[in-house]
């Protein structure tokens, strides 16, 4: 797997490839704007071009942008939905300008309106966004959730619904957060192979565009989204070995999102190496 991590943009977009390289990473994920605010500074042409050039020069592939945490494309409230959809389109356009192939986003929460109706709104928003950005290449990548609160997207059935109802599956895909899957009741520690074959039969393995590689702070199936550094949480060591051994996933990027960020990633990489995993 192509190992990467979520990187801070404090030095500017054009410094991301160099910062990744310094950590020994071949790819990365980042926020293209403040993830906790609706408003964003417009992206200048110079900034976008500087990033595209730096990324090309460094040979970076499979970059991803993580969308704002505020988006809720499943919201039953019309104004919230509209704000989310507007911000979603803005994220897609920024990704396209930055030359980033994947936009990873949380599907949303039903807020009491029921899972089915939220999933319908999310699928509809994705289709509309695909229509409205026809010339774009960026893929809309839904991240599985831990199933906290009224979040949808924790089960393979939810992901399958979004795939089945897409007008163009070339423009969509899924990001498997390993902590979230484990918290949602998929026993990656002991039954990773059956998770993968279930994913393949229900959703299709070729729609896995990325992994979020996180250990889980809490025990299995608690629906609690708390990441832990690799090897320090409740996921088994054999899970990490099995994941990296899977030839069907060899080309999929895996982004670390562990608690200490840039400070902690060297420890995560050291842990993987200690298991004999070649990156
Ligand atoms: Zn996420
Ligand atoms: Zn998480």
CSV table of N, CA and C in Angstrom, one decimal, residues 176-182 185-193 195-196 211 214 220 235-236 238-240 242:
chain,number,residue,atom,x,y,z
A,176,UNK,N,-12.1,3.4,3.7
A,176,UNK,CA,-12.3,2.6,4.8
A,176,UNK,C,-11.4,3.1,6.0
A,177,UNK,N,-12.1,3.7,7.0
A,177,UNK,CA,-11.3,4.0,8.2
A,177,UNK,C,-11.3,2.8,9.1
A,178,UNK,N,-10.1,2.3,9.4
A,178,UNK,CA,-10.0,1.0,10.1
A,178,UNK,C,-10.6,1.0,11.5
A,179,UNK,N,-10.4,2.2,12.2
A,179,UNK,CA,-11.0,2.4,13.5
A,179,UNK,C,-12.5,2.4,13.5
A,180,UNK,N,-13.0,3.1,12.5
A,180,UNK,CA,-14.5,3.2,12.4
A,180,UNK,C,-15.1,1.9,12.1
A,181,UNK,N,-14.5,1.1,11.1
A,181,UNK,CA,-15.1,-0.2,10.8
A,181,UNK,C,-15.1,-1.1,12.0
A,182,UNK,N,-14.1,-1.1,12.8
A,182,UNK,CA,-14.0,-1.9,14.0
A,182,UNK,C,-15.0,-1.5,15.0
A,185,UNK,N,-18.6,-2.6,14.3
A,185,UNK,CA,-18.9,-4.0,14.4
A,185,UNK,C,-18.3,-4.9,13.4
A,186,UNK,N,-17.4,-4.5,12.6
A,186,UNK,CA,-16.6,-5.3,11.7
A,186,UNK,C,-15.3,-5.8,12.3
A,187,UNK,N,-15.2,-7.0,12.7
A,187,UNK,CA,-14.1,-7.5,13.5
A,187,UNK,C,-12.8,-7.6,12.6
A,188,UNK,N,-12.2,-6.5,12.3
A,188,UNK,CA,-11.0,-6.6,11.5
A,188,UNK,C,-9.9,-7.3,12.2
A,189,UNK,N,-9.9,-7.3,13.5
A,189,UNK,CA,-8.8,-7.9,14.3
A,189,UNK,C,-8.7,-9.4,14.0
A,190,UNK,N,-9.9,-10.1,13.9
A,190,UNK,CA,-9.9,-11.5,13.7
A,190,UNK,C,-10.4,-12.0,12.4
A,191,UNK,N,-11.2,-11.1,11.7
A,191,UNK,CA,-11.9,-11.6,10.5
A,191,UNK,C,-11.8,-10.6,9.4
A,192,UNK,N,-10.5,-10.1,9.1
A,192,UNK,CA,-10.3,-9.1,8.1
A,192,UNK,C,-10.7,-9.7,6.7
A,193,UNK,N,-10.4,-11.0,6.5
A,193,UNK,CA,-10.6,-11.6,5.2
A,193,UNK,C,-12.2,-11.6,4.9
A,195,UNK,N,-14.4,-9.6,6.2
A,195,UNK,CA,-14.8,-8.2,5.9
A,195,UNK,C,-14.6,-7.8,4.5
A,196,UNK,N,-13.4,-8.2,4.0
A,196,UNK,CA,-13.1,-7.8,2.6
A,196,UNK,C,-13.9,-8.5,1.6
A,211,UNK,N,-7.7,4.1,2.4
A,211,UNK,CA,-7.9,3.7,3.8
A,211,UNK,C,-7.5,4.8,4.7
A,214,UNK,N,-5.9,3.7,11.2
A,214,UNK,CA,-5.9,4.2,12.6
A,214,UNK,C,-6.2,2.9,13.5
A,220,UNK,N,-13.9,-3.3,20.8
A,220,UNK,CA,-14.7,-3.6,19.6
A,220,UNK,C,-16.2,-3.2,19.7
A,235,UNK,N,-6.9,-2.9,18.0
A,235,UNK,CA,-6.8,-3.8,16.8
A,235,UNK,C,-5.6,-4.7,17.0
A,236,UNK,N,-5.8,-5.9,16.5
A,236,UNK,CA,-4.7,-6.9,16.6
A,236,UNK,C,-3.6,-6.6,15.7
A,238,UNK,N,-2.0,-8.7,13.9
A,238,UNK,CA,-2.1,-9.5,12.7
A,238,UNK,C,-3.0,-8.8,11.7
A,239,UNK,N,-3.9,-7.9,12.2
A,239,UNK,CA,-4.7,-7.2,11.2
A,239,UNK,C,-3.9,-6.3,10.3
A,240,UNK,N,-2.9,-5.6,10.9
A,240,UNK,CA,-2.0,-4.8,10.0
A,240,UNK,C,-1.2,-5.6,9.0
A,242,UNK,N,-2.1,-8.5,7.8
A,242,UNK,CA,-3.1,-9.0,6.8
A,242,UNK,C,-3.5,-7.9,5.8
